[in-house]
């Protein structure tokens, strides 16, 4: 039950794009049509769901205050949390590289669909943001962090696909000249965010 | 000198190049965190530009992204510790967004586009100016949101009490996330209206 709760929360209420503005750069850049948006969305989901649990384990057993206590009594007071940022980003970059190689080996169609997006993802703030928010929330088990990451990824996917669909329609509408392009994109995202705020009560 | 001033105006990272939007929106509910964030990004951007430019000839192209990430995260950790030591309340408010400077596209974008191919001093200037251009937008949005949403600036009350007695209310919507997007959209609109920038 708790897991379902985390999932719904991370998809709708704490939506990556609308509540925290994470991954905005690629959100604005890769939303010209629904198909590519969907591809990137799936890739983000995938990487988030892999990196967040790994980072959770690293944080719990290597970096946090007293995390090294399994190694013996001498390590009880060791606190490596100042290394968090560097380790997290290194893990993300490494996992993205690894995933790219694995996908290329096992599934060519998937590689061709996701391939161009994967390198972009290492520097997508949604991924690092996912890990950092997960760390801030102090989930009790790996399962919680996995569900949280998956939910966040799906929330991001939902947002970018919906936005791309709206953008496709925009071609036919008559927008004031100075507002065309990015200006209207921001305003639409803002309005979508207002819409998503109706989930706040759940 | 003039060529460095572009990012403040016609090549503004947020309004024109649409880089680094992620953090720009989240920290602008009040002026103070916005200013701190702007300064942090400027410092990180300028210094990492300088370092990458100094070692640009020794980085193998294949691993350059990782090298850049490490250099940037080094400076971000420094900034994070500095903030925690000297302005703890703001650092609490910014929470994870200081860490997210690592993946801020302005920093990475300038490293890729400028520092890898230019001498150290111009790179330093370029980083500085891009950071300031980013900061400019942050400060404008931050002060608008705080003024209209809370009637204060830098936690000092600006809106006179008489106004509230006459029935004026703070616009609570301004504090909420979606308003930041709509404000930046409107800024872009105003910005593009200037004839010399018209497409």
Coordinates of C-alpha atoms in Angstrom, one line a residue:
Chain A
X1 CA 0.0 0.0 0.0
X2 CA 2.8 2.3 0.9
X3 CA 4.5 1.6 -2.4
X4 CA 1.3 2.5 -4.4
X5 CA 1.2 5.7 -2.4
X6 CA 4.8 6.6 -3.3
X7 CA 4.1 5.7 -7.0
X8 CA 1.0 7.9 -7.3
X9 CA 2.7 10.7 -5.5
X10 CA 5.8 10.7 -7.7
X11 CA 3.8 10.4 -10.9
X12 CA 1.2 13.1 -10.3
X13 CA 1.8 15.3 -7.3
X14 CA 5.6 15.6 -7.2
X15 CA 5.8 15.5 -11.0
X16 CA 9.4 16.0 -12.1
X17 CA 8.6 18.6 -14.7
X18 CA 5.7 20.5 -13.2
X19 CA 6.6 20.6 -9.5
X20 CA 10.4 20.6 -9.7
X21 CA 11.2 21.7 -13.3
X22 CA 13.7 18.9 -13.6
X23 CA 14.8 17.9 -17.1
X24 CA 13.4 21.0 -18.6
X25 CA 16.2 21.5 -21.2
X26 CA 15.6 18.2 -23.0
X27 CA 11.8 18.6 -22.3
X28 CA 11.8 21.8 -24.4
X29 CA 14.3 20.6 -27.0
X30 CA 13.0 17.1 -27.8
X31 CA 9.2 17.7 -27.9
X32 CA 8.8 18.6 -31.5
X33 CA 6.8 15.4 -32.2
X34 CA 5.2 12.8 -30.1
X35 CA 7.3 9.8 -31.4
X36 CA 10.7 11.1 -30.4
X37 CA 9.3 12.5 -27.2
X38 CA 8.0 9.1 -26.3
X39 CA 11.4 7.5 -27.1
X40 CA 13.2 10.0 -24.9
X41 CA 10.6 9.5 -22.2
X42 CA 11.1 5.7 -22.1
X43 CA 14.8 6.1 -22.0
X44 CA 14.6 8.5 -19.0
X45 CA 12.2 6.1 -17.2
X46 CA 14.7 3.2 -17.8
X47 CA 17.8 5.1 -16.7
X48 CA 16.0 6.5 -13.6
X49 CA 14.7 3.1 -12.6
X50 CA 18.2 1.7 -12.8
X51 CA 20.3 4.5 -11.4
X52 CA 18.2 5.5 -8.4
X53 CA 18.3 2.0 -6.6
X54 CA 22.0 1.7 -7.3
X55 CA 22.6 5.2 -5.8
X56 CA 20.3 4.2 -3.0
X57 CA 22.5 1.2 -2.1
X58 CA 25.7 3.3 -2.5
X59 CA 24.3 6.0 -0.2
X60 CA 23.1 3.5 2.4
X61 CA 26.1 1.2 2.5
X62 CA 29.1 3.5 1.6
X63 CA 28.4 7.2 1.9
X64 CA 25.9 8.1 4.5
X65 CA 26.8 8.9 8.2
X66 CA 27.7 5.6 9.8
X67 CA 27.0 3.7 6.6
X68 CA 30.2 1.8 6.7
X69 CA 29.5 0.2 10.1
X70 CA 29.1 -3.2 8.4
X71 CA 32.9 -3.1 7.8
X72 CA 33.7 -3.1 11.5
X73 CA 33.6 -1.0 14.6
X74 CA 36.3 1.4 13.4
X75 CA 34.0 2.7 10.6
X76 CA 31.1 3.7 12.8
X77 CA 31.9 7.4 12.8
X78 CA 33.0 7.6 9.1
X79 CA 30.8 10.1 7.2
X80 CA 31.6 10.3 3.5
X81 CA 28.5 12.3 2.5
X82 CA 30.6 15.1 1.1
X83 CA 31.4 12.7 -1.7
X84 CA 27.7 12.2 -2.6
X85 CA 27.5 14.5 -5.6
X86 CA 30.6 13.3 -7.3
X87 CA 29.8 9.6 -6.7
X88 CA 26.2 10.0 -7.9
X89 CA 27.1 11.7 -11.1
X90 CA 29.9 9.3 -11.8
X91 CA 27.6 6.3 -11.2
X92 CA 25.0 7.9 -13.5
X93 CA 27.5 8.5 -16.3
X94 CA 28.9 5.0 -15.9
X95 CA 25.5 3.3 -15.9
X96 CA 24.4 5.3 -19.0
X97 CA 27.5 4.1 -20.8
X98 CA 27.0 0.6 -19.7
X99 CA 23.3 0.5 -20.7
X100 CA 24.2 1.8 -24.1
X101 CA 26.6 -1.0 -24.6
X102 CA 24.2 -3.7 -23.2
X103 CA 21.3 -2.5 -25.3
X104 CA 23.4 -2.4 -28.4
X105 CA 24.4 -6.1 -27.7
X106 CA 21.0 -7.5 -26.9
X107 CA 18.5 -5.6 -28.8
X108 CA 19.3 -3.7 -32.0
X109 CA 15.8 -2.2 -32.5
X110 CA 15.7 -0.9 -29.0
X111 CA 19.2 0.5 -29.5
X112 CA 18.1 2.3 -32.6
X113 CA 15.1 3.7 -30.9
X114 CA 16.9 4.9 -27.7
X115 CA 20.4 5.1 -29.0
X116 CA 20.6 8.8 -29.8
X117 CA 19.0 9.8 -26.5
X118 CA 21.1 7.8 -24.2
X119 CA 24.3 10.0 -24.2
X120 CA 22.0 13.0 -23.7
X121 CA 20.6 11.5 -20.6
X122 CA 23.8 11.5 -18.5
X123 CA 23.5 15.3 -18.3
X124 CA 19.7 15.3 -17.9
X125 CA 18.9 17.0 -14.5
X126 CA 15.9 14.7 -14.0
X127 CA 18.2 11.7 -13.4
X128 CA 20.6 13.3 -10.9
X129 CA 17.6 15.1 -9.4
X130 CA 15.8 11.8 -9.0
X131 CA 18.7 10.4 -7.0
X132 CA 19.1 13.5 -4.9
X133 CA 15.5 13.7 -4.0
X134 CA 15.5 10.0 -3.2
X135 CA 18.4 10.5 -0.8
X136 CA 16.6 13.4 0.8
X137 CA 13.5 11.4 1.5
X138 CA 15.3 8.6 3.4
X139 CA 13.3 5.6 2.0
X140 CA 13.5 2.5 4.2
X141 CA 14.2 -0.1 1.5
X142 CA 15.5 -0.4 -2.1
X143 CA 12.0 -1.3 -3.3
X144 CA 10.7 2.1 -2.2
X145 CA 13.5 3.9 -4.1
X146 CA 12.8 1.8 -7.2
X147 CA 9.1 2.6 -7.1
X148 CA 9.8 6.2 -6.5
X149 CA 12.3 6.4 -9.5
X150 CA 9.9 4.5 -11.8
X151 CA 7.0 6.8 -10.8
X152 CA 9.1 9.9 -11.4
X153 CA 10.2 8.5 -14.8
X154 CA 6.6 7.8 -15.8
X155 CA 5.6 11.2 -14.6
X156 CA 8.3 12.8 -16.8
X157 CA 7.2 10.6 -19.8
X158 CA 3.6 11.6 -19.3
X159 CA 4.5 15.3 -19.2
X160 CA 6.8 15.3 -22.3
X161 CA 4.3 13.2 -24.4
X162 CA 1.4 15.4 -23.5
X163 CA 3.4 18.5 -24.2
X164 CA 4.6 17.2 -27.6
X165 CA 1.0 16.4 -28.6
X166 CA 0.0 20.0 -27.7
X167 CA 3.0 21.3 -29.6
X168 CA 2.0 19.4 -32.7
X169 CA -1.4 21.1 -32.7
X170 CA 0.3 24.5 -32.2
X171 CA 1.5 24.5 -35.8
X172 CA -2.1 25.3 -36.8
X173 CA -2.8 28.1 -34.3
X174 CA -2.2 31.8 -34.7
X175 CA 0.3 32.9 -32.1
X176 CA 1.6 36.5 -31.8
X177 CA 5.0 36.6 -33.5
X178 CA 7.3 37.4 -30.6
X179 CA 5.7 34.7 -28.6
X180 CA 6.3 31.9 -31.1
X181 CA 8.6 29.1 -30.3
X182 CA 10.0 29.1 -26.8
X183 CA 7.7 31.8 -25.3
X184 CA 4.5 29.9 -25.9
X185 CA 6.2 26.6 -24.9
X186 CA 6.9 28.0 -21.4
X187 CA 3.4 29.4 -21.0
X188 CA 1.8 26.1 -22.0
X189 CA 4.0 24.2 -19.6
X190 CA 2.9 26.6 -16.9
X191 CA -0.7 26.0 -17.7
X192 CA -0.2 22.3 -17.7
X193 CA 1.4 22.6 -14.3
X194 CA -1.6 24.5 -13.1
X195 CA -3.7 21.6 -14.4
X196 CA -1.5 19.0 -12.6
X197 CA -1.9 21.0 -9.3
X198 CA -5.5 19.6 -9.1
X199 CA -3.9 16.3 -7.9
X200 CA -2.5 18.0 -4.8
X201 CA -5.5 17.0 -2.7
X202 CA -5.1 13.2 -3.2
Chain B
X1 CA 35.1 43.5 -24.6
X2 CA 31.9 43.8 -26.5
X3 CA 32.0 40.2 -27.7
X4 CA 31.7 39.0 -24.1
X5 CA 28.6 41.0 -23.4
X6 CA 26.4 38.9 -25.7
X7 CA 25.1 36.6 -23.0
X8 CA 23.7 39.5 -21.0
X9 CA 21.5 40.6 -23.9
X10 CA 21.1 39.0 -27.3
X11 CA 22.6 35.6 -26.4
X12 CA 21.0 35.3 -23.0
X13 CA 21.4 31.7 -21.9
X14 CA 17.8 31.4 -20.6
X15 CA 15.8 33.7 -22.8
X16 CA 17.4 32.9 -26.2
X17 CA 19.5 29.7 -26.0
X18 CA 17.0 28.0 -23.5
X19 CA 19.8 26.5 -21.4
X20 CA 19.8 25.9 -17.7
X21 CA 16.1 26.4 -17.3
X22 CA 15.7 23.6 -14.8
X23 CA 17.2 25.3 -11.8
X24 CA 16.2 28.8 -13.0
X25 CA 12.6 28.2 -12.2
X26 CA 12.7 26.3 -9.0
X27 CA 14.7 28.7 -7.0
X28 CA 13.0 32.0 -7.9
X29 CA 10.1 32.0 -5.5
X30 CA 12.0 34.5 -3.5
X31 CA 14.8 37.0 -4.3
X32 CA 17.4 35.8 -1.8
X33 CA 17.8 32.2 -3.0
X34 CA 17.7 33.4 -6.5
X35 CA 20.6 35.7 -6.0
X36 CA 22.6 33.1 -4.1
X37 CA 21.9 30.6 -6.9
X38 CA 22.9 33.1 -9.6
X39 CA 26.2 33.7 -7.8
X40 CA 26.9 30.0 -7.4
X41 CA 26.3 29.3 -11.0
X42 CA 28.4 32.2 -12.1
X43 CA 31.3 31.0 -9.9
X44 CA 31.0 27.4 -11.0
X45 CA 30.7 28.3 -14.7
X46 CA 33.6 30.7 -14.7
X47 CA 36.0 28.5 -12.8
X48 CA 35.2 25.3 -14.6
X49 CA 35.5 27.1 -17.9
X50 CA 39.0 28.2 -16.8
X51 CA 40.1 24.8 -15.7
X52 CA 38.8 22.9 -18.7
X53 CA 40.4 25.5 -21.0
X54 CA 43.7 25.0 -19.2
X55 CA 43.7 21.3 -19.7
X56 CA 41.8 21.3 -23.0
X57 CA 44.8 19.9 -25.0
X58 CA 45.4 17.0 -22.7
X59 CA 41.8 15.7 -22.5
X60 CA 41.1 12.7 -24.8
X61 CA 38.0 13.6 -26.8
X62 CA 36.3 10.3 -26.0
X63 CA 36.2 10.8 -22.2
X64 CA 35.7 14.5 -22.2
X65 CA 32.2 14.5 -20.9
X66 CA 33.3 12.5 -17.8
X67 CA 36.2 14.8 -17.3
X68 CA 33.9 17.9 -17.6
X69 CA 31.4 16.4 -15.1
X70 CA 34.2 15.7 -12.6
X71 CA 35.6 19.2 -12.8
X72 CA 32.2 20.8 -12.5
X73 CA 31.1 18.6 -9.6
X74 CA 34.3 19.4 -7.8
X75 CA 33.4 23.1 -7.9
X76 CA 29.8 22.4 -7.1
X77 CA 30.8 20.5 -3.9
X78 CA 33.0 23.4 -2.9
X79 CA 30.1 25.9 -3.5
X80 CA 27.7 23.6 -1.6
X81 CA 30.0 23.4 1.4
X82 CA 30.6 27.1 1.3
X83 CA 26.8 27.8 1.3
X84 CA 26.3 25.4 4.2
X85 CA 28.9 27.1 6.2
X86 CA 28.0 30.7 5.6
X87 CA 24.3 31.0 4.6
X88 CA 22.8 27.9 6.1
X89 CA 19.2 29.0 5.8
X90 CA 19.5 29.7 2.1
X91 CA 21.3 26.4 1.5
X92 CA 18.4 24.6 3.1
X93 CA 16.0 26.4 0.8
X94 CA 18.0 25.6 -2.3
X95 CA 18.2 21.9 -1.1
X96 CA 19.1 19.7 -4.1
X97 CA 19.3 22.5 -6.6
X98 CA 22.8 23.3 -5.7
X99 CA 23.8 19.8 -6.5
X100 CA 21.9 20.1 -9.8
X101 CA 24.2 22.8 -11.0
X102 CA 26.4 19.8 -12.1
X103 CA 23.9 19.0 -14.8
X104 CA 23.0 22.6 -15.5
X105 CA 23.1 22.8 -19.3
X106 CA 24.7 26.3 -19.2
X107 CA 27.8 25.0 -17.6
X108 CA 28.1 22.0 -19.7
X109 CA 27.1 23.9 -22.8
X110 CA 29.8 26.6 -22.4
X111 CA 32.4 23.9 -21.6
X112 CA 31.6 22.1 -24.9
X113 CA 31.0 25.1 -27.0
X114 CA 33.7 27.5 -25.8
X115 CA 36.2 26.3 -23.2
X116 CA 37.3 23.3 -25.3
X117 CA 38.5 25.5 -28.1
X118 CA 39.6 28.8 -26.6
X119 CA 42.4 30.2 -24.4
X120 CA 42.0 30.3 -20.6
X121 CA 41.3 34.0 -20.2
X122 CA 38.6 34.4 -22.8
X123 CA 37.0 31.2 -21.4
X124 CA 37.0 32.7 -17.9
X125 CA 35.2 35.8 -19.2
X126 CA 32.8 33.8 -21.2
X127 CA 31.8 31.7 -18.2
X128 CA 31.5 34.8 -16.1
X129 CA 29.3 36.6 -18.6
X130 CA 27.0 33.5 -19.2
X131 CA 26.6 33.1 -15.4
X132 CA 25.7 36.8 -15.1
X133 CA 23.2 36.6 -18.0
X134 CA 21.6 33.6 -16.2
X135 CA 21.7 35.5 -13.0
X136 CA 20.0 38.6 -14.5
X137 CA 16.9 36.6 -15.5
X138 CA 16.9 34.8 -12.1
X139 CA 16.9 38.1 -10.3
X140 CA 14.2 39.6 -12.4
X141 CA 11.9 36.6 -12.1
X142 CA 12.7 36.2 -8.4
X143 CA 11.9 39.8 -7.5
X144 CA 8.7 39.8 -9.5
X145 CA 7.5 36.6 -7.8
X146 CA 8.4 37.7 -4.3
X147 CA 7.0 41.2 -4.7
X148 CA 3.7 40.1 -6.1
X149 CA 3.4 36.9 -4.2
X150 CA 4.4 38.0 -0.7
X151 CA 4.7 41.8 -1.0
X152 CA 8.3 41.7 0.2
X153 CA 11.8 41.9 -1.4
X154 CA 14.7 40.2 0.4
X155 CA 12.3 39.5 3.2
X156 CA 11.7 43.3 3.7
X157 CA 8.1 44.4 3.3
X158 CA 7.7 46.7 0.2
X159 CA 4.0 46.8 -0.3
X160 CA 2.7 49.4 2.2
X161 CA 0.3 48.3 4.9
X162 CA -2.3 50.9 3.8
X163 CA -2.7 48.9 0.6
X164 CA -3.6 45.8 2.5
X165 CA -6.1 47.8 4.6
X166 CA -7.6 49.0 1.4
X167 CA -8.3 45.4 0.4
X168 CA -5.2 44.4 -1.5
X169 CA -4.2 40.7 -1.3
X170 CA -1.0 39.0 -2.1
X171 CA -1.2 36.8 -5.2
X172 CA -0.6 33.4 -3.8
X173 CA -0.4 31.9 -7.3
X174 CA 3.0 33.7 -7.9
X175 CA 4.7 31.5 -5.3
X176 CA 3.5 28.3 -6.9
X177 CA 5.7 26.6 -9.5
X178 CA 3.6 27.1 -12.7
X179 CA 3.8 30.9 -12.4
X180 CA 7.6 30.8 -12.9
X181 CA 7.1 29.2 -16.3
X182 CA 4.4 31.7 -17.3
X183 CA 6.6 34.6 -16.2
X184 CA 9.6 33.4 -18.1
X185 CA 7.3 32.9 -21.1
X186 CA 6.1 36.5 -20.8
X187 CA 9.7 37.7 -20.4
X188 CA 10.6 36.0 -23.7
X189 CA 7.7 37.6 -25.3
X190 CA 8.7 41.1 -24.1
X191 CA 12.3 40.4 -25.0
X192 CA 11.5 39.4 -28.6
X193 CA 9.3 42.5 -29.1
X194 CA 12.3 44.8 -29.3
X195 CA 12.6 45.5 -33.0
X196 CA 16.3 44.7 -33.3
X197 CA 15.6 41.2 -32.0
X198 CA 12.6 40.6 -34.2
X199 CA 12.9 37.6 -36.4

